[in-house]
Coordinates of C-alpha atoms in Angstrom, one line a residue:
Chain A
M1087 CA 186.1 125.4 147.8
S1088 CA 183.2 122.9 146.7
G1089 CA 182.1 124.1 143.0
I1090 CA 185.2 124.5 141.4
G1091 CA 186.1 123.0 138.5
T1092 CA 181.8 122.9 137.5
G1093 CA 181.9 125.5 135.7
Y1094 CA 180.8 127.5 137.7
D1095 CA 183.9 129.9 138.1
L1096 CA 184.5 131.2 134.3
S1097 CA 182.0 133.6 134.2
V1098 CA 180.9 136.4 136.2
S1099 CA 177.8 136.4 134.7
T1100 CA 176.7 133.4 137.0
F1101 CA 176.1 132.1 140.3
S1102 CA 177.2 129.2 141.6
P1103 CA 174.2 126.7 143.5
D1104 CA 175.4 127.7 146.6
G1105 CA 175.5 131.9 145.5
R1106 CA 178.8 132.3 144.7
V1107 CA 180.5 134.7 141.7
F1108 CA 184.0 132.5 142.3
Q1109 CA 185.3 135.3 139.9
T1110 CA 184.2 138.6 142.2
E1111 CA 185.7 136.1 144.7
Y1112 CA 189.2 135.2 142.4
A1113 CA 189.6 138.9 141.7
Q1114 CA 189.2 139.5 145.9
K1115 CA 192.3 137.0 146.2
A1116 CA 193.9 138.6 143.3
V1117 CA 193.5 141.7 145.7
D1118 CA 194.4 138.8 149.0
N1119 CA 197.9 138.4 148.0
S1120 CA 199.3 142.0 147.1
G1121 CA 201.2 144.0 149.3
T1122 CA 199.6 145.8 152.2
V1123 CA 197.9 148.9 152.1
V1124 CA 197.0 150.2 155.4
G1125 CA 194.2 154.0 155.5
L1126 CA 193.6 155.4 158.8
R1127 CA 191.4 158.3 159.7
C1128 CA 192.8 160.7 162.1
K1129 CA 191.4 163.3 163.6
D1130 CA 192.6 165.7 161.4
G1131 CA 193.1 164.1 158.1
V1132 CA 194.0 161.0 156.4
V1133 CA 196.8 158.9 155.5
L1134 CA 197.2 155.9 153.5
G1135 CA 200.2 153.3 153.5
C1136 CA 201.4 151.0 151.1
E1137 CA 203.8 149.0 150.7
K1138 CA 205.6 147.9 148.2
T1139 CA 207.9 144.7 147.6
I1140 CA 211.3 146.1 145.7
I1141 CA 211.2 143.3 142.5
S1142 CA 214.4 144.0 141.4
K1143 CA 217.5 145.9 142.8
M1144 CA 217.9 147.7 139.9
L1145 CA 214.1 149.3 139.9
V1146 CA 214.8 153.0 140.1
E1147 CA 213.2 154.0 143.9
G1148 CA 210.2 155.6 143.9
S1149 CA 208.5 153.5 140.8
N1150 CA 205.6 151.3 140.8
R1151 CA 203.2 154.0 142.3
R1152 CA 200.5 152.9 144.7
T1153 CA 198.8 156.0 145.1
Y1154 CA 196.9 158.7 143.3
A1155 CA 195.8 162.4 143.6
V1156 CA 192.3 161.6 142.0
D1157 CA 192.3 166.0 142.9
R1158 CA 193.7 168.4 144.6
H1159 CA 191.4 167.7 148.1
A1160 CA 191.3 163.6 147.2
G1161 CA 193.1 161.2 146.9
M1162 CA 193.5 157.3 146.3
A1163 CA 195.5 154.5 147.2
V1164 CA 195.2 151.0 145.1
G1165 CA 195.9 147.1 146.4
G1166 CA 196.2 144.3 144.0
V1167 CA 196.5 144.3 141.1
A1168 CA 198.4 148.1 139.1
A1169 CA 197.3 148.7 136.5
D1170 CA 193.7 147.9 136.8
G1171 CA 194.3 150.8 139.6
R1172 CA 195.0 153.1 136.6
Q1173 CA 192.1 152.1 135.5
I1174 CA 190.2 152.7 138.7
V1175 CA 192.1 156.1 139.0
N1176 CA 192.1 157.5 135.7
R1177 CA 187.8 157.3 136.0
A1178 CA 187.8 159.0 139.4
S1179 CA 189.3 161.4 138.2
S1180 CA 187.2 162.2 134.7
E1181 CA 184.6 162.0 137.9
A1182 CA 186.2 164.4 140.2
Q1183 CA 186.4 166.5 136.8
Q1184 CA 183.6 166.7 135.9
Y1185 CA 181.7 166.4 138.5
K1186 CA 183.5 169.9 139.4
S1187 CA 182.7 171.3 135.5
F1188 CA 178.7 170.4 135.6
Y1189 CA 178.0 171.6 139.8
G1190 CA 180.8 174.0 140.2
D1191 CA 182.1 172.8 143.7
I1192 CA 184.5 169.7 144.8
I1193 CA 183.3 166.5 144.6
P1194 CA 182.0 165.1 147.9
G1195 CA 183.9 162.1 149.1
H1196 CA 180.7 159.9 149.4
V1197 CA 179.3 160.8 145.6
L1198 CA 182.9 160.0 144.6
A1199 CA 183.3 156.3 146.7
E1200 CA 179.7 155.9 145.6
R1201 CA 180.9 156.3 141.8
T1202 CA 184.3 154.9 141.6
A1203 CA 182.2 152.0 143.0
S1204 CA 179.7 151.9 140.9
Y1205 CA 182.5 152.1 137.9
V1206 CA 184.5 148.7 139.8
H1207 CA 180.6 146.6 139.8
L1208 CA 181.0 147.4 135.8
F1209 CA 183.1 144.6 135.6
N1210 CA 181.4 142.5 137.6
L1211 CA 178.0 142.4 135.8
Y1212 CA 179.2 140.5 132.1
W1213 CA 180.3 138.0 130.4
Y1214 CA 183.0 139.3 128.2
L1215 CA 184.4 141.3 131.2
R1216 CA 187.0 140.3 134.0
P1217 CA 186.1 142.1 137.9
C1218 CA 189.1 144.8 138.5
G1219 CA 191.9 143.1 140.1
S1220 CA 192.8 146.0 142.8
A1221 CA 190.8 147.3 145.9
A1222 CA 190.9 150.4 146.0
L1223 CA 191.5 153.1 149.6
I1224 CA 190.1 156.9 149.3
A1225 CA 191.3 159.6 151.3
V1226 CA 189.1 162.6 151.0
Y1227 CA 189.0 165.6 152.8
D1228 CA 185.5 167.9 152.0
R1229 CA 183.6 170.6 154.1
D1230 CA 182.2 167.2 156.0
G1231 CA 185.8 166.3 156.9
P1232 CA 188.1 164.2 156.5
Q1233 CA 187.0 160.9 155.0
L1234 CA 188.0 157.1 153.6
Y1235 CA 186.1 155.0 152.0
L1236 CA 187.7 151.4 150.8
V1237 CA 186.5 150.4 147.4
E1238 CA 186.7 146.6 146.5
P1239 CA 185.9 144.7 143.6
S1240 CA 183.0 143.5 143.7
G1241 CA 181.7 147.1 143.3
T1242 CA 181.2 147.4 147.6
G1243 CA 182.3 151.1 148.0
H1244 CA 182.2 150.6 152.5
R1245 CA 183.1 154.5 154.8
F1246 CA 186.3 153.7 157.6
F1247 CA 187.6 154.9 159.9
G1248 CA 190.8 152.2 159.5
T1249 CA 191.1 149.4 156.6
A1250 CA 193.7 146.9 155.3
V1251 CA 193.7 145.2 152.2
G1252 CA 196.7 142.8 151.5
K1253 CA 198.7 140.4 152.6
G1254 CA 199.1 141.1 156.1
R1255 CA 195.5 142.9 156.3
T1256 CA 194.5 140.6 159.1
A1257 CA 197.3 141.6 161.4
A1258 CA 197.2 145.7 160.3
K1259 CA 193.3 145.5 160.9
N1260 CA 194.3 144.4 164.5
E1261 CA 196.7 146.8 165.3
I1262 CA 194.4 149.7 163.3
E1263 CA 191.5 148.4 165.8
K1264 CA 194.6 149.5 169.1
L1265 CA 195.3 152.8 167.6
K1266 CA 192.3 155.8 168.8
L1267 CA 191.6 157.3 166.0
E1268 CA 190.1 160.0 167.4
E1269 CA 192.8 161.3 169.4
L1270 CA 195.6 160.6 166.7
T1271 CA 197.2 163.1 164.1
C1272 CA 198.2 163.0 161.0
R1273 CA 201.3 163.1 161.8
Q1274 CA 201.6 160.0 164.8
G1275 CA 200.1 158.4 161.3
V1276 CA 202.4 158.5 159.7
L1277 CA 204.4 156.9 162.5
E1278 CA 201.2 154.1 163.1
I1279 CA 201.0 153.1 159.8
A1280 CA 204.5 152.8 159.1
K1281 CA 204.8 150.9 162.3
I1282 CA 202.3 148.3 161.1
L1283 CA 204.1 148.3 157.8
H1284 CA 207.0 146.5 159.0
N1285 CA 205.1 144.4 161.6
V1286 CA 203.5 142.7 158.8
H1287 CA 206.1 142.6 155.8
D1288 CA 208.0 139.1 156.1
E1289 CA 211.2 139.3 156.6
E1290 CA 212.3 137.9 153.1
K1291 CA 212.5 141.2 150.8
P1292 CA 213.4 144.6 151.7
F1293 CA 210.5 147.0 150.4
E1294 CA 209.8 150.2 150.2
M1295 CA 206.4 152.5 151.7
E1296 CA 204.4 154.5 150.3
L1297 CA 203.3 157.3 151.9
A1298 CA 200.2 159.9 151.2
W1299 CA 198.3 161.8 153.1
I1300 CA 195.7 164.8 153.5
C1301 CA 195.7 166.6 156.4
D1302 CA 195.5 169.9 157.3
E1303 CA 199.2 170.4 157.0
S1304 CA 198.9 169.2 153.6
N1305 CA 196.1 172.4 152.8
R1306 CA 193.5 170.2 152.5
E1307 CA 194.9 169.0 149.4
F1308 CA 196.6 165.7 149.0
Q1309 CA 199.6 165.1 149.1
R1310 CA 202.5 162.5 149.5
V1311 CA 204.0 162.6 153.2
P1312 CA 207.0 164.7 152.8
A1313 CA 210.8 162.2 151.8
D1314 CA 212.2 163.7 155.2
M1315 CA 208.8 162.5 157.7
V1316 CA 208.6 159.7 155.3
T1317 CA 212.6 158.4 156.4
E1318 CA 212.0 159.3 159.8
A1319 CA 208.8 156.8 160.4
N1320 CA 211.0 154.0 159.0
T1321 CA 213.9 154.2 161.1
K1322 CA 211.7 155.2 164.1
A1323 CA 208.9 151.8 163.3
K1324 CA 212.3 149.7 162.3
A1325 CA 214.3 150.6 166.3
A1326 CA 210.7 149.8 167.2
K1327 CA 210.0 145.9 165.2
D1328 CA 213.8 145.5 167.1
D1329 CA 213.5 146.3 169.7
S1330 CA 210.1 144.8 170.1
D1331 CA 212.5 141.6 168.6
M1332 CA 214.3 141.5 171.1
E1333 CA 212.1 141.0 173.5
D1334 CA 210.5 138.0 172.1
Chain B
M1452 CA 139.6 162.1 116.8
L1453 CA 136.9 160.3 119.2
A1454 CA 133.5 162.5 119.8
R1455 CA 134.6 163.3 123.8
P1456 CA 131.6 164.6 126.2
T1457 CA 131.8 168.0 125.2
S1458 CA 131.3 171.2 127.6
H1459 CA 129.0 173.7 126.3
S1460 CA 129.3 175.6 129.7
S1461 CA 131.1 179.9 128.8
A1462 CA 132.2 179.3 132.0
L1463 CA 135.2 176.9 130.9
G1464 CA 137.5 178.8 128.7
P1465 CA 139.4 177.5 125.9
G1466 CA 141.7 175.7 127.8
C1467 CA 139.6 172.9 129.1
A1468 CA 136.6 172.0 126.7
G1469 CA 137.2 174.5 124.2
P1470 CA 135.6 175.9 121.1
S1471 CA 136.8 172.8 119.1
L1472 CA 134.8 170.8 121.4
A1473 CA 131.6 172.2 121.1
N1474 CA 131.7 172.0 117.2
P1475 CA 129.9 168.8 116.6
V1476 CA 132.7 166.2 115.1
S1477 CA 132.0 165.0 111.7
F1478 CA 131.4 161.3 111.6
D1479 CA 131.5 161.7 107.6
A1480 CA 134.8 162.4 106.9
P1481 CA 137.1 162.3 109.7
P1482 CA 139.0 165.8 111.1
K1483 CA 142.2 165.6 109.5
H1484 CA 145.4 165.3 111.3
Q1485 CA 146.6 168.8 111.5
A1486 CA 150.6 168.4 112.6
Q1487 CA 150.7 171.9 114.2
Q1488 CA 147.5 173.1 114.9
P1489 CA 146.7 173.5 118.4
T1490 CA 142.9 171.3 118.8
S1491 CA 141.7 174.0 120.9
G1492 CA 140.6 176.2 117.8
A1493 CA 143.3 178.7 119.7
A1494 CA 145.5 179.8 117.1
P1495 CA 148.2 178.5 116.2
F1496 CA 151.6 179.4 117.6
M1497 CA 154.0 181.0 115.5
V1498 CA 157.5 179.8 116.1
E1499 CA 160.4 183.0 115.8
P1500 CA 162.1 182.5 112.4
S1501 CA 165.8 182.6 114.3
A1502 CA 165.0 180.2 116.9
L1503 CA 164.9 178.0 113.2
A1504 CA 167.8 179.1 112.1
H1505 CA 169.8 176.1 112.8
Q1506 CA 167.9 174.0 110.7
G1507 CA 168.8 176.2 108.0
G1508 CA 167.0 180.0 107.2
G1509 CA 166.7 182.3 109.1
E1510 CA 169.2 184.5 110.4
P1511 CA 172.6 183.2 111.3
T1512 CA 172.9 182.5 115.5
K1513 CA 174.3 185.2 117.3
R1514 CA 177.4 185.7 119.7
T1515 CA 177.8 188.0 122.1
Q1516 CA 178.5 191.2 120.5
V1517 CA 178.5 193.2 123.5
P1518 CA 180.4 192.5 126.8
Y1519 CA 178.2 193.1 130.0
V1520 CA 180.1 193.4 132.9
T1521 CA 182.8 195.0 132.7
G1522 CA 186.6 195.8 134.0
T1523 CA 188.8 198.0 132.6
S1524 CA 192.4 198.2 132.2
V1525 CA 195.4 195.7 133.4
L1526 CA 199.2 197.1 133.7
G1527 CA 202.5 195.6 134.6
V1528 CA 205.7 196.4 134.4
T1529 CA 208.5 194.1 135.1
Y1530 CA 212.0 195.3 137.1
K1531 CA 215.0 194.3 138.7
D1532 CA 214.2 191.1 140.3
G1533 CA 209.9 191.0 138.9
V1534 CA 207.2 191.6 137.5
L1535 CA 204.3 193.4 138.9
I1536 CA 200.7 193.7 137.8
A1537 CA 197.4 196.0 138.8
S1538 CA 194.1 197.0 138.0
D1539 CA 191.3 198.8 139.8
T1540 CA 188.7 195.8 141.4
L1541 CA 185.7 197.3 139.3
G1542 CA 183.3 195.2 137.3
S1543 CA 181.5 198.0 135.2
Y1544 CA 177.8 197.3 134.2
G1545 CA 178.5 199.9 131.5
S1546 CA 179.0 202.6 133.0
T1547 CA 177.4 201.9 136.1
K1548 CA 179.9 201.3 138.9
R1549 CA 177.8 197.4 139.1
Y1550 CA 181.0 196.1 141.4
K1551 CA 183.3 197.7 143.2
S1552 CA 185.4 194.3 145.0
V1553 CA 185.9 192.2 141.9
A1554 CA 189.6 190.5 142.2
R1555 CA 190.8 190.9 138.4
L1556 CA 194.0 189.3 139.5
K1557 CA 193.9 185.8 139.8
K1558 CA 196.4 183.4 140.9
V1559 CA 197.2 180.5 138.7
N1560 CA 199.6 178.7 140.0
A1561 CA 202.7 178.5 141.8
S1562 CA 205.1 181.3 139.2
T1563 CA 202.2 183.1 137.0
I1564 CA 199.6 185.7 137.5
I1565 CA 196.3 186.5 135.4
G1566 CA 195.6 189.8 134.8
A1567 CA 191.6 190.6 133.5
G1568 CA 189.4 193.1 131.6
G1569 CA 186.4 193.0 129.2
E1570 CA 183.9 190.7 130.0
L1571 CA 184.2 189.8 133.2
S1572 CA 181.8 186.0 132.9
D1573 CA 184.2 185.5 130.5
F1574 CA 187.7 186.1 132.7
Q1575 CA 185.5 183.6 135.3
Y1576 CA 186.0 181.1 132.4
I1577 CA 188.4 181.3 131.8
M1578 CA 189.7 180.6 135.5
T1579 CA 188.0 177.8 135.5
L1580 CA 190.0 176.3 132.3
L1581 CA 193.6 177.9 133.8
D1582 CA 192.1 175.6 137.1
E1583 CA 190.9 172.2 135.3
L1584 CA 194.4 172.5 133.6
T1585 CA 196.6 172.8 137.0
T1586 CA 194.5 170.4 138.6
D1587 CA 195.4 168.0 136.0
D1588 CA 199.2 168.3 136.6
Y1589 CA 199.0 168.6 139.9
C1590 CA 196.7 165.2 139.6
M1591 CA 199.8 164.2 137.8
D1592 CA 202.5 164.5 140.3
D1593 CA 204.9 164.5 138.5
G1594 CA 206.6 168.0 140.1
V1595 CA 206.1 169.5 136.6
V1596 CA 204.1 172.9 136.8
L1597 CA 203.0 175.3 133.6
S1598 CA 205.7 178.1 133.5
P1599 CA 204.6 181.2 133.1
R1600 CA 204.8 181.4 128.9
E1601 CA 203.7 177.9 128.3
I1602 CA 200.0 178.9 130.4
Y1603 CA 200.4 182.4 127.8
N1604 CA 200.6 180.4 124.7
Y1605 CA 198.2 178.3 125.6
M1606 CA 195.8 181.4 126.2
T1607 CA 197.2 182.3 123.3
R1608 CA 195.8 179.5 121.2
V1609 CA 192.3 179.6 123.4
M1610 CA 191.3 183.3 122.5
Y1611 CA 192.6 182.6 118.3
N1612 CA 190.5 179.2 118.4
R1613 CA 187.5 181.2 119.8
R1614 CA 188.0 184.1 117.4
N1615 CA 187.9 181.3 114.5
K1616 CA 184.8 180.5 115.8
M1617 CA 184.1 183.6 115.5
D1618 CA 182.5 183.1 119.2
P1619 CA 185.5 185.3 121.4
L1620 CA 186.0 185.6 124.8
W1621 CA 185.9 189.3 125.3
N1622 CA 188.7 190.0 127.1
S1623 CA 192.6 191.5 127.0
L1624 CA 194.6 189.5 129.5
V1625 CA 198.5 190.2 130.9
I1626 CA 199.9 186.6 131.8
C1627 CA 203.1 187.4 134.3
G1628 CA 205.4 185.5 137.1
F1629 CA 208.9 184.6 136.8
Q1630 CA 210.5 182.0 135.0
D1631 CA 214.4 181.0 134.9
G1632 CA 215.2 183.6 136.7
K1633 CA 213.7 186.3 134.3
P1634 CA 211.1 188.0 134.8
F1635 CA 208.1 187.0 132.1
L1636 CA 204.9 189.8 131.2
G1637 CA 202.7 188.9 127.8
T1638 CA 199.1 189.9 126.9
V1639 CA 196.7 188.5 124.9
G1640 CA 194.0 190.8 123.4
M1641 CA 190.6 189.4 122.7
I1642 CA 191.6 187.7 119.1
G1643 CA 194.3 185.6 120.3
T1644 CA 196.6 189.3 119.6
H1645 CA 199.9 189.0 121.6
Y1646 CA 202.9 189.9 122.7
T1647 CA 205.0 190.1 126.0
D1648 CA 206.9 192.9 126.5
E1649 CA 208.4 194.7 129.6
H1650 CA 206.5 196.7 130.1
V1651 CA 201.8 196.2 128.4
A1652 CA 198.7 197.9 129.2
T1653 CA 195.5 197.2 127.7
G1654 CA 192.2 198.6 127.0
F1655 CA 192.4 202.5 127.6
G1656 CA 196.0 201.8 129.9
N1657 CA 197.8 201.8 126.6
M1658 CA 196.6 205.2 125.6
L1659 CA 197.0 206.3 129.0
A1660 CA 199.6 204.2 131.3
R1661 CA 202.4 203.4 128.3
P1662 CA 203.3 206.7 127.8
L1663 CA 204.1 207.3 131.4
F1664 CA 205.8 204.0 130.8
R1665 CA 207.9 204.7 128.0
E1666 CA 209.5 207.3 129.8
R1667 CA 210.2 205.7 133.4
H1668 CA 211.2 202.3 132.9
H1669 CA 214.0 200.6 132.2
P1670 CA 214.4 197.1 133.0
D1671 CA 216.4 197.4 136.3
M1672 CA 214.4 199.4 138.3
S1673 CA 214.1 198.7 141.7
E1674 CA 210.7 197.2 142.9
A1675 CA 210.2 200.5 144.9
E1676 CA 210.1 202.5 141.5
A1677 CA 208.0 200.0 139.1
T1678 CA 205.1 199.9 142.4
K1679 CA 206.1 204.2 142.5
L1680 CA 205.4 204.3 138.1
L1681 CA 202.8 201.8 138.8
H1682 CA 201.1 203.6 141.0
D1683 CA 201.6 206.9 139.3
A1684 CA 200.1 205.1 136.0
L1685 CA 196.9 204.2 138.0
R1686 CA 196.0 207.1 139.6
V1687 CA 196.5 208.5 135.6
C1688 CA 194.0 205.5 134.9
Y1689 CA 192.0 207.0 137.1
Y1690 CA 191.6 210.2 136.8
R1691 CA 191.3 210.2 132.6
D1692 CA 188.7 206.8 133.0
K1693 CA 185.5 207.3 134.2
N1694 CA 185.2 203.6 134.5
S1695 CA 187.3 203.1 137.1
I1696 CA 187.5 203.2 140.7
N1697 CA 190.0 204.5 143.3
K1698 CA 190.4 200.3 144.7
F1699 CA 192.9 198.7 143.5
Q1700 CA 195.1 195.7 143.4
M1701 CA 198.5 194.8 143.1
A1702 CA 200.2 191.9 142.1
K1703 CA 204.0 190.6 142.4
A1704 CA 205.7 187.9 140.6
T1705 CA 209.0 186.9 141.9
A1706 CA 212.1 184.1 142.0
E1707 CA 209.9 183.2 145.6
G1708 CA 206.7 182.9 144.0
V1709 CA 203.4 184.9 143.8
T1710 CA 201.3 187.8 146.5
I1711 CA 198.6 189.3 145.4
S1712 CA 198.0 192.7 148.3
E1713 CA 195.0 193.3 149.3
P1714 CA 193.0 196.2 147.9
F1715 CA 193.9 199.2 148.3
S1716 CA 193.5 203.2 147.4
L1717 CA 195.7 206.0 146.8
E1718 CA 195.4 209.8 147.1
T1719 CA 194.1 212.2 145.0
N1720 CA 194.3 215.6 143.5
W1721 CA 191.4 216.8 141.5
E1722 CA 192.5 221.0 142.3
Y1723 CA 194.8 220.9 139.4
K1724 CA 193.8 224.0 137.1
H1725 CA 192.2 222.1 134.4
F1726 CA 190.5 219.7 136.4
R1727 CA 188.3 223.0 138.1
D1728 CA 188.3 224.6 134.5
P1729 CA 188.3 222.0 131.7
T1730 CA 187.1 224.4 128.7
L1731 CA 189.8 227.1 129.8
N1732 CA 192.3 225.8 126.8
A1733 CA 189.5 224.9 124.7
V1734 CA 188.0 227.4 122.6
G1735 CA 184.0 227.4 121.5
A1736 CA 183.8 224.4 124.0
W1737 CA 180.8 224.6 127.1

């Protein structure tokens, strides 16, 4: 990486001579180095899944939440620095509340994504701020149906059929591309995400899955996937992985 | 002010090149700046004094002193394993039966129902408050939901706070639910007065329905008995309260959760002797 140590990577308010903002790229790196987060937009809803490495045997199960409801019809999963992610979540939920009290209707997905992206982008504008070290996958079910957005530390926001951030993103995206998302139901999506997370996870440390969805089955409300379903998906995914490992 | 080309045409009204421009401008003494005076020469605009009240002087700001679209009584009784509340579905505009399918019983969360009489727009506002509250709760996602008593206490604070601002929410509320294995039933008035009881009624219902409740209610009634009692009370309210209609809703809160019924009507009988001839024993009436 040219330019490192030349002083162009100290602040977000200075471009490097070849047109890059290093601080923003480092923030993206913080996301890229942390646990994988996958999002799928299926035909009847959106499923989000996070890989959470268990940092201590004594950690209480379900700690360090990564999926959050933002409103009844919207929620997000954050990858990267969890604390930064919480700031994004708080902002998004107050945007949703503010929109509701002003317009009297739920916030549409594209507005929520845009406003969240604007908020994240703010941290790329001033020398005395550092960019957000986290990316947010936003799942919304509004009158236009289910939608999935990704907001990155640079403040860009895009709509996706399926995407992934974090350590295993490349492999995960490859697997997502093989899926027929327009035929997949959320129930199947849960299993697919479980398989993907198991595949991209490196064996050394155990991990916990955190899955959340918004679909017809969850009354079009953003909810965590029921525990028994997660357990079932987990065992099935593990079995599938062991099978394919045997063949190798 | 600079001299401008002047139109002396009478076809152009005072709005364009008005009468003031028709007069030659004196260059000897520059015209004084006249604050708030229209340059057209039209009569100065009078400001309604009360509009300036907030700047001091004038009359004080007035709040809602008359409700516009109102609902009448809400009734509620507890029974052996739950609580029932009921109201009609009328929104009156004064004494005009203006809106006949207004749901005045609303679900707040999985264990609480609220019913309202009084100004219905204020009730809608109360519902947005409660909706924000429950949505916040939902986002917290810790499995904790507000209990009926908590919602009741919250409403007592909201109503009393607004009374202290001399800007009351013009409602009488009934809040019911199921909590800790017991039915909960309470009422909050528009100035924050509140109490819980085994049977409650707001407004006219306090005079018409509660005597029936006092006579027939007992806490270990069956659901059927409680329904019967409530139906009888609703019927009496319908007979005697002119701002009511024969279209009711009933809501139930039990350990299983809460449900609000579809609208229904009651059998009525207007053939009673005193209905047919109300002045029969009233000497001097006409």
